[in-house]
Amino acid sequence: KIGHSNTYVIGLASYGVSLLLNLFIVNAFQFYLTSILNGVSVTLFLIMLSPVLADCYDEIAVKLKKHHETTLIGIRNFFVRTSVVFQSFIIAIIHALTIYDPIDVSHQFDALVGLRIIQGLIPFIFCIVGALIFYKWFDLKSIKKQEVTSKLRELGL
């Protein structure tokens, strides 16, 4: 058993790599194959999200001696919603840089490159950086996790 955090990192990194394949799609078969890989890898990442968050919530409950899951979920949702704004800006900037004009077909190749960057390169970078940060600084593993669980039992939480 490799643990929640390592599985989470593997899932996030493999999702990033599968998204990078979007740069090279030229036909329907490649699209379907890439979509299957994206689905499998994002499933691995998302399945591990709940156990990892539960471990984090438990550690915070031990430190504060009280459960604060609803507050933490609200904070997480704020950052999730804020990321949508950043995504919109990134898409607008890339379309501006690639001179995207839906009416003018002479810039069709530039628009395609922009779409590939939006769907492949940028998500790859974010996933890999996120996986590396999580791998380096997430310390709720085996011994510390057992200590948190025992302290939760002692506190009756």
PDB file of N, CA and C in Angstrom, residues 45-123:
ATOM      1  N   PHE A  45      -6.796  10.657  -9.534  1.00  0.00           N
ATOM      2  CA  PHE A  45      -6.567  11.903  -8.796  1.00  0.00           C
ATOM      3  C   PHE A  45      -7.783  12.272  -7.947  1.00  0.00           C
ATOM      4  N   LEU A  46      -8.974  12.234  -8.520  1.00  0.00           N
ATOM      5  CA  LEU A  46     -10.174  12.667  -7.804  1.00  0.00           C
ATOM      6  C   LEU A  46     -10.617  11.685  -6.723  1.00  0.00           C
ATOM      7  N   ILE A  47     -10.386  10.398  -6.937  1.00  0.00           N
ATOM      8  CA  ILE A  47     -10.739   9.416  -5.907  1.00  0.00           C
ATOM      9  C   ILE A  47      -9.917   9.663  -4.640  1.00  0.00           C
ATOM     10  N   MET A  48      -8.691  10.091  -4.784  1.00  0.00           N
ATOM     11  CA  MET A  48      -7.829  10.301  -3.626  1.00  0.00           C
ATOM     12  C   MET A  48      -8.026  11.671  -2.984  1.00  0.00           C
ATOM     13  N   LEU A  49      -8.774  12.554  -3.624  1.00  0.00           N
ATOM     14  CA  LEU A  49      -8.969  13.899  -3.075  1.00  0.00           C
ATOM     15  C   LEU A  49      -9.685  13.859  -1.723  1.00  0.00           C
ATOM     16  N   SER A  50     -10.736  13.083  -1.603  1.00  0.00           N
ATOM     17  CA  SER A  50     -11.490  13.025  -0.336  1.00  0.00           C
ATOM     18  C   SER A  50     -10.666  12.474   0.825  1.00  0.00           C
ATOM     19  N   PRO A  51      -9.951  11.355   0.664  1.00  0.00           N
ATOM     20  CA  PRO A  51      -9.131  10.886   1.795  1.00  0.00           C
ATOM     21  C   PRO A  51      -8.029  11.866   2.194  1.00  0.00           C
ATOM     22  N   VAL A  52      -7.425  12.532   1.219  1.00  0.00           N
ATOM     23  CA  VAL A  52      -6.368  13.497   1.536  1.00  0.00           C
ATOM     24  C   VAL A  52      -6.960  14.684   2.293  1.00  0.00           C
ATOM     25  N   LEU A  53      -8.102  15.185   1.824  1.00  0.00           N
ATOM     26  CA  LEU A  53      -8.748  16.295   2.524  1.00  0.00           C
ATOM     27  C   LEU A  53      -9.195  15.879   3.924  1.00  0.00           C
ATOM     28  N   ALA A  54      -9.683  14.661   4.065  1.00  0.00           N
ATOM     29  CA  ALA A  54     -10.095  14.179   5.389  1.00  0.00           C
ATOM     30  C   ALA A  54      -8.906  14.147   6.348  1.00  0.00           C
ATOM     31  N   ASP A  55      -7.749  13.723   5.863  1.00  0.00           N
ATOM     32  CA  ASP A  55      -6.549  13.727   6.703  1.00  0.00           C
ATOM     33  C   ASP A  55      -6.186  15.146   7.133  1.00  0.00           C
ATOM     34  N   CYS A  56      -6.292  16.087   6.203  1.00  0.00           N
ATOM     35  CA  CYS A  56      -5.994  17.490   6.526  1.00  0.00           C
ATOM     36  C   CYS A  56      -6.979  18.035   7.553  1.00  0.00           C
ATOM     37  N   TYR A  57      -8.256  17.745   7.359  1.00  0.00           N
ATOM     38  CA  TYR A  57      -9.279  18.207   8.302  1.00  0.00           C
ATOM     39  C   TYR A  57      -9.048  17.615   9.688  1.00  0.00           C
ATOM     40  N   ASP A  58      -8.636  16.358   9.745  1.00  0.00           N
ATOM     41  CA  ASP A  58      -8.358  15.724  11.037  1.00  0.00           C
ATOM     42  C   ASP A  58      -7.192  16.408  11.743  1.00  0.00           C
ATOM     43  N   GLU A  59      -6.142  16.729  10.999  1.00  0.00           N
ATOM     44  CA  GLU A  59      -4.991  17.392  11.613  1.00  0.00           C
ATOM     45  C   GLU A  59      -5.386  18.766  12.153  1.00  0.00           C
ATOM     46  N   ILE A  60      -6.187  19.496  11.409  1.00  0.00           N
ATOM     47  CA  ILE A  60      -6.632  20.816  11.868  1.00  0.00           C
ATOM     48  C   ILE A  60      -7.530  20.675  13.092  1.00  0.00           C
ATOM     49  N   ALA A  61      -8.385  19.661  13.112  1.00  0.00           N
ATOM     50  CA  ALA A  61      -9.257  19.432  14.269  1.00  0.00           C
ATOM     51  C   ALA A  61      -8.438  19.125  15.520  1.00  0.00           C
ATOM     52  N   VAL A  62      -7.345  18.386  15.371  1.00  0.00           N
ATOM     53  CA  VAL A  62      -6.483  18.088  16.516  1.00  0.00           C
ATOM     54  C   VAL A  62      -5.813  19.366  17.020  1.00  0.00           C
ATOM     55  N   LYS A  63      -5.334  20.203  16.108  1.00  0.00           N
ATOM     56  CA  LYS A  63      -4.648  21.431  16.519  1.00  0.00           C
ATOM     57  C   LYS A  63      -5.597  22.424  17.179  1.00  0.00           C
ATOM     58  N   LEU A  64      -6.836  22.519  16.660  1.00  0.00           N
ATOM     59  CA  LEU A  64      -7.794  23.492  17.187  1.00  0.00           C
ATOM     60  C   LEU A  64      -8.733  22.898  18.235  1.00  0.00           C
ATOM     61  N   LYS A  65      -8.662  21.571  18.410  1.00  0.00           N
ATOM     62  CA  LYS A  65      -9.506  20.837  19.352  1.00  0.00           C
ATOM     63  C   LYS A  65     -10.996  21.023  19.067  1.00  0.00           C
ATOM     64  N   LYS A  66     -11.320  21.235  17.806  1.00  0.00           N
ATOM     65  CA  LYS A  66     -12.713  21.400  17.382  1.00  0.00           C
ATOM     66  C   LYS A  66     -12.774  21.182  15.870  1.00  0.00           C
ATOM     67  N   HIS A  67     -13.883  20.629  15.394  1.00  0.00           N
ATOM     68  CA  HIS A  67     -14.051  20.422  13.954  1.00  0.00           C
ATOM     69  C   HIS A  67     -14.430  21.732  13.264  1.00  0.00           C
ATOM     70  N   HIS A  68     -13.791  22.000  12.132  1.00  0.00           N
ATOM     71  CA  HIS A  68     -14.072  23.203  11.344  1.00  0.00           C
ATOM     72  C   HIS A  68     -14.209  22.867   9.862  1.00  0.00           C
ATOM     73  N   GLU A  69     -14.765  21.702   9.548  1.00  0.00           N
ATOM     74  CA  GLU A  69     -14.837  21.262   8.157  1.00  0.00           C
ATOM     75  C   GLU A  69     -15.617  22.229   7.273  1.00  0.00           C
ATOM     76  N   THR A  70     -16.735  22.752   7.777  1.00  0.00           N
ATOM     77  CA  THR A  70     -17.555  23.631   6.930  1.00  0.00           C
ATOM     78  C   THR A  70     -16.816  24.914   6.590  1.00  0.00           C
ATOM     79  N   THR A  71     -16.081  25.454   7.538  1.00  0.00           N
ATOM     80  CA  THR A  71     -15.287  26.654   7.266  1.00  0.00           C
ATOM     81  C   THR A  71     -14.202  26.349   6.240  1.00  0.00           C
ATOM     82  N   LEU A  72     -13.546  25.219   6.404  1.00  0.00           N
ATOM     83  CA  LEU A  72     -12.474  24.842   5.479  1.00  0.00           C
ATOM     84  C   LEU A  72     -13.010  24.575   4.074  1.00  0.00           C
ATOM     85  N   ILE A  73     -14.184  23.970   3.983  1.00  0.00           N
ATOM     86  CA  ILE A  73     -14.794  23.735   2.670  1.00  0.00           C
ATOM     87  C   ILE A  73     -15.148  25.066   2.020  1.00  0.00           C
ATOM     88  N   GLY A  74     -15.620  26.023   2.808  1.00  0.00           N
ATOM     89  CA  GLY A  74     -15.914  27.353   2.275  1.00  0.00           C
ATOM     90  C   GLY A  74     -14.670  28.042   1.739  1.00  0.00           C
ATOM     91  N   ILE A  75     -13.571  27.934   2.469  1.00  0.00           N
ATOM     92  CA  ILE A  75     -12.307  28.520   2.009  1.00  0.00           C
ATOM     93  C   ILE A  75     -11.848  27.833   0.725  1.00  0.00           C
ATOM     94  N   ARG A  76     -11.943  26.505   0.699  1.00  0.00           N
ATOM     95  CA  ARG A  76     -11.560  25.762  -0.511  1.00  0.00           C
ATOM     96  C   ARG A  76     -12.420  26.182  -1.699  1.00  0.00           C
ATOM     97  N   ASN A  77     -13.723  26.317  -1.492  1.00  0.00           N
ATOM     98  CA  ASN A  77     -14.616  26.724  -2.579  1.00  0.00           C
ATOM     99  C   ASN A  77     -14.306  28.127  -3.078  1.00  0.00           C
ATOM    100  N   PHE A  78     -13.880  29.021  -2.184  1.00  0.00           N
ATOM    101  CA  PHE A  78     -13.478  30.361  -2.611  1.00  0.00           C
ATOM    102  C   PHE A  78     -12.326  30.275  -3.608  1.00  0.00           C
ATOM    103  N   PHE A  79     -11.332  29.461  -3.299  1.00  0.00           N
ATOM    104  CA  PHE A  79     -10.186  29.337  -4.199  1.00  0.00           C
ATOM    105  C   PHE A  79     -10.556  28.621  -5.498  1.00  0.00           C
ATOM    106  N   VAL A  80     -11.462  27.656  -5.422  1.00  0.00           N
ATOM    107  CA  VAL A  80     -11.920  26.979  -6.643  1.00  0.00           C
ATOM    108  C   VAL A  80     -12.631  27.978  -7.547  1.00  0.00           C
ATOM    109  N   ARG A  81     -13.492  28.804  -6.972  1.00  0.00           N
ATOM    110  CA  ARG A  81     -14.223  29.801  -7.770  1.00  0.00           C
ATOM    111  C   ARG A  81     -13.279  30.873  -8.325  1.00  0.00           C
ATOM    112  N   THR A  82     -12.287  31.248  -7.540  1.00  0.00           N
ATOM    113  CA  THR A  82     -11.313  32.234  -7.998  1.00  0.00           C
ATOM    114  C   THR A  82     -10.505  31.689  -9.169  1.00  0.00           C
ATOM    115  N   SER A  83     -10.250  30.396  -9.175  1.00  0.00           N
ATOM    116  CA  SER A  83      -9.473  29.810 -10.269  1.00  0.00           C
ATOM    117  C   SER A  83     -10.200  29.936 -11.604  1.00  0.00           C
ATOM    118  N   VAL A  84     -11.525  29.969 -11.584  1.00  0.00           N
ATOM    119  CA  VAL A  84     -12.289  30.134 -12.826  1.00  0.00           C
ATOM    120  C   VAL A  84     -11.986  31.494 -13.450  1.00  0.00           C
ATOM    121  N   VAL A  85     -11.829  32.516 -12.628  1.00  0.00           N
ATOM    122  CA  VAL A  85     -11.482  33.850 -13.131  1.00  0.00           C
ATOM    123  C   VAL A  85     -10.103  33.815 -13.781  1.00  0.00           C
ATOM    124  N   PHE A  86      -9.134  33.171 -13.126  1.00  0.00           N
ATOM    125  CA  PHE A  86      -7.792  33.071 -13.694  1.00  0.00           C
ATOM    126  C   PHE A  86      -7.794  32.279 -15.001  1.00  0.00           C
ATOM    127  N   GLN A  87      -8.585  31.220 -15.064  1.00  0.00           N
ATOM    128  CA  GLN A  87      -8.692  30.447 -16.304  1.00  0.00           C
ATOM    129  C   GLN A  87      -9.199  31.326 -17.438  1.00  0.00           C
ATOM    130  N   SER A  88     -10.183  32.150 -17.156  1.00  0.00           N
ATOM    131  CA  SER A  88     -10.737  33.035 -18.182  1.00  0.00           C
ATOM    132  C   SER A  88      -9.689  34.017 -18.683  1.00  0.00           C
ATOM    133  N   PHE A  89      -8.903  34.578 -17.765  1.00  0.00           N
ATOM    134  CA  PHE A  89      -7.843  35.494 -18.173  1.00  0.00           C
ATOM    135  C   PHE A  89      -6.786  34.783 -19.015  1.00  0.00           C
ATOM    136  N   ILE A  90      -6.404  33.586 -18.624  1.00  0.00           N
ATOM    137  CA  ILE A  90      -5.404  32.829 -19.381  1.00  0.00           C
ATOM    138  C   ILE A  90      -5.909  32.543 -20.789  1.00  0.00           C
ATOM    139  N   ILE A  91      -7.159  32.123 -20.902  1.00  0.00           N
ATOM    140  CA  ILE A  91      -7.739  31.845 -22.223  1.00  0.00           C
ATOM    141  C   ILE A  91      -7.771  33.113 -23.066  1.00  0.00           C
ATOM    142  N   ALA A  92      -8.175  34.230 -22.480  1.00  0.00           N
ATOM    143  CA  ALA A  92      -8.228  35.493 -23.222  1.00  0.00           C
ATOM    144  C   ALA A  92      -6.838  35.927 -23.678  1.00  0.00           C
ATOM    145  N   ILE A  93      -5.853  35.788 -22.823  1.00  0.00           N
ATOM    146  CA  ILE A  93      -4.484  36.182 -23.177  1.00  0.00           C
ATOM    147  C   ILE A  93      -3.949  35.316 -24.311  1.00  0.00           C
ATOM    148  N   ILE A  94      -4.177  34.010 -24.237  1.00  0.00           N
ATOM    149  CA  ILE A  94      -3.674  33.124 -25.295  1.00  0.00           C
ATOM    150  C   ILE A  94      -4.380  33.402 -26.614  1.00  0.00           C
ATOM    151  N   HIS A  95      -5.683  33.637 -26.579  1.00  0.00           N
ATOM    152  CA  HIS A  95      -6.386  33.969 -27.820  1.00  0.00           C
ATOM    153  C   HIS A  95      -5.892  35.296 -28.391  1.00  0.00           C
ATOM    154  N   ALA A  96      -5.559  36.248 -27.536  1.00  0.00           N
ATOM    155  CA  ALA A  96      -5.018  37.524 -28.015  1.00  0.00           C
ATOM    156  C   ALA A  96      -3.629  37.324 -28.621  1.00  0.00           C
ATOM    157  N   LEU A  97      -2.809  36.493 -27.994  1.00  0.00           N
ATOM    158  CA  LEU A  97      -1.459  36.250 -28.506  1.00  0.00           C
ATOM    159  C   LEU A  97      -1.464  35.482 -29.827  1.00  0.00           C
ATOM    160  N   THR A  98      -2.439  34.598 -30.002  1.00  0.00           N
ATOM    161  CA  THR A  98      -2.505  33.812 -31.239  1.00  0.00           C
ATOM    162  C   THR A  98      -3.392  34.475 -32.292  1.00  0.00           C
ATOM    163  N   ILE A  99      -3.808  35.700 -32.026  1.00  0.00           N
ATOM    164  CA  ILE A  99      -4.627  36.495 -32.948  1.00  0.00           C
ATOM    165  C   ILE A  99      -5.853  35.694 -33.394  1.00  0.00           C
ATOM    166  N   TYR A 100      -6.583  35.177 -32.427  1.00  0.00           N
ATOM    167  CA  TYR A 100      -7.766  34.368 -32.726  1.00  0.00           C
ATOM    168  C   TYR A 100      -8.895  35.254 -33.230  1.00  0.00           C
ATOM    169  N   ASP A 101      -9.393  34.932 -34.414  1.00  0.00           N
ATOM    170  CA  ASP A 101     -10.558  35.604 -34.992  1.00  0.00           C
ATOM    171  C   ASP A 101     -11.431  34.516 -35.604  1.00  0.00           C
ATOM    172  N   PRO A 102     -12.611  34.258 -35.036  1.00  0.00           N
ATOM    173  CA  PRO A 102     -13.436  33.154 -35.530  1.00  0.00           C
ATOM    174  C   PRO A 102     -13.932  33.352 -36.958  1.00  0.00           C
ATOM    175  N   ILE A 103     -13.915  34.573 -37.448  1.00  0.00           N
ATOM    176  CA  ILE A 103     -14.407  34.847 -38.805  1.00  0.00           C
ATOM    177  C   ILE A 103     -13.296  34.674 -39.838  1.00  0.00           C
ATOM    178  N   ASP A 104     -12.090  35.093 -39.503  1.00  0.00           N
ATOM    179  CA  ASP A 104     -10.962  35.049 -40.435  1.00  0.00           C
ATOM    180  C   ASP A 104     -10.320  33.658 -40.418  1.00  0.00           C
ATOM    181  N   VAL A 105     -10.424  32.931 -41.539  1.00  0.00           N
ATOM    182  CA  VAL A 105      -9.879  31.572 -41.603  1.00  0.00           C
ATOM    183  C   VAL A 105      -8.379  31.544 -41.882  1.00  0.00           C
ATOM    184  N   SER A 106      -7.777  32.677 -42.197  1.00  0.00           N
ATOM    185  CA  SER A 106      -6.344  32.679 -42.485  1.00  0.00           C
ATOM    186  C   SER A 106      -5.512  32.450 -41.221  1.00  0.00           C
ATOM    187  N   HIS A 107      -6.089  32.682 -40.051  1.00  0.00           N
ATOM    188  CA  HIS A 107      -5.380  32.459 -38.786  1.00  0.00           C
ATOM    189  C   HIS A 107      -5.788  31.144 -38.131  1.00  0.00           C
ATOM    190  N   GLN A 108      -6.271  30.203 -38.932  1.00  0.00           N
ATOM    191  CA  GLN A 108      -6.778  28.945 -38.396  1.00  0.00           C
ATOM    192  C   GLN A 108      -5.684  28.144 -37.678  1.00  0.00           C
ATOM    193  N   PHE A 109      -4.479  28.106 -38.240  1.00  0.00           N
ATOM    194  CA  PHE A 109      -3.389  27.357 -37.614  1.00  0.00           C
ATOM    195  C   PHE A 109      -3.006  27.981 -36.277  1.00  0.00           C
ATOM    196  N   ASP A 110      -2.922  29.317 -36.228  1.00  0.00           N
ATOM    197  CA  ASP A 110      -2.588  29.998 -34.977  1.00  0.00           C
ATOM    198  C   ASP A 110      -3.635  29.726 -33.901  1.00  0.00           C
ATOM    199  N   ALA A 111      -4.896  29.731 -34.310  1.00  0.00           N
ATOM    200  CA  ALA A 111      -5.970  29.446 -33.355  1.00  0.00           C
ATOM    201  C   ALA A 111      -5.861  28.016 -32.836  1.00  0.00           C
ATOM    202  N   LEU A 112      -5.517  27.086 -33.702  1.00  0.00           N
ATOM    203  CA  LEU A 112      -5.361  25.691 -33.292  1.00  0.00           C
ATOM    204  C   LEU A 112      -4.204  25.536 -32.305  1.00  0.00           C
ATOM    205  N   VAL A 113      -3.114  26.235 -32.554  1.00  0.00           N
ATOM    206  CA  VAL A 113      -1.985  26.205 -31.621  1.00  0.00           C
ATOM    207  C   VAL A 113      -2.412  26.769 -30.266  1.00  0.00           C
ATOM    208  N   GLY A 114      -3.172  27.855 -30.287  1.00  0.00           N
ATOM    209  CA  GLY A 114      -3.665  28.438 -29.041  1.00  0.00           C
ATOM    210  C   GLY A 114      -4.551  27.479 -28.270  1.00  0.00           C
ATOM    211  N   LEU A 115      -5.443  26.796 -28.974  1.00  0.00           N
ATOM    212  CA  LEU A 115      -6.315  25.824 -28.313  1.00  0.00           C
ATOM    213  C   LEU A 115      -5.523  24.658 -27.733  1.00  0.00           C
ATOM    214  N   ARG A 116      -4.503  24.232 -28.442  1.00  0.00           N
ATOM    215  CA  ARG A 116      -3.669  23.139 -27.926  1.00  0.00           C
ATOM    216  C   ARG A 116      -2.905  23.569 -26.675  1.00  0.00           C
ATOM    217  N   ILE A 117      -2.464  24.813 -26.666  1.00  0.00           N
ATOM    218  CA  ILE A 117      -1.778  25.328 -25.473  1.00  0.00           C
ATOM    219  C   ILE A 117      -2.751  25.393 -24.296  1.00  0.00           C
ATOM    220  N   ILE A 118      -3.977  25.869 -24.560  1.00  0.00           N
ATOM    221  CA  ILE A 118      -4.993  25.981 -23.505  1.00  0.00           C
ATOM    222  C   ILE A 118      -5.379  24.609 -22.965  1.00  0.00           C
ATOM    223  N   GLN A 119      -5.522  23.631 -23.834  1.00  0.00           N
ATOM    224  CA  GLN A 119      -5.988  22.309 -23.410  1.00  0.00           C
ATOM    225  C   GLN A 119      -4.871  21.365 -22.994  1.00  0.00           C
ATOM    226  N   GLY A 120      -3.641  21.663 -23.372  1.00  0.00           N
ATOM    227  CA  GLY A 120      -2.565  20.724 -23.100  1.00  0.00           C
ATOM    228  C   GLY A 120      -1.430  21.268 -22.255  1.00  0.00           C
ATOM    229  N   LEU A 121      -0.774  22.297 -22.735  1.00  0.00           N
ATOM    230  CA  LEU A 121       0.458  22.759 -22.102  1.00  0.00           C
ATOM    231  C   LEU A 121       0.220  23.403 -20.736  1.00  0.00           C
ATOM    232  N   ILE A 122      -0.707  24.334 -20.662  1.00  0.00           N
ATOM    233  CA  ILE A 122      -0.931  25.045 -19.398  1.00  0.00           C
ATOM    234  C   ILE A 122      -1.467  24.112 -18.311  1.00  0.00           C
ATOM    235  N   PRO A 123      -2.474  23.261 -18.593  1.00  0.00           N
ATOM    236  CA  PRO A 123      -2.899  22.324 -17.541  1.00  0.00           C
ATOM    237  C   PRO A 123      -1.783  21.361 -17.119  1.00  0.00           C
TER     238      PRO A 123
END
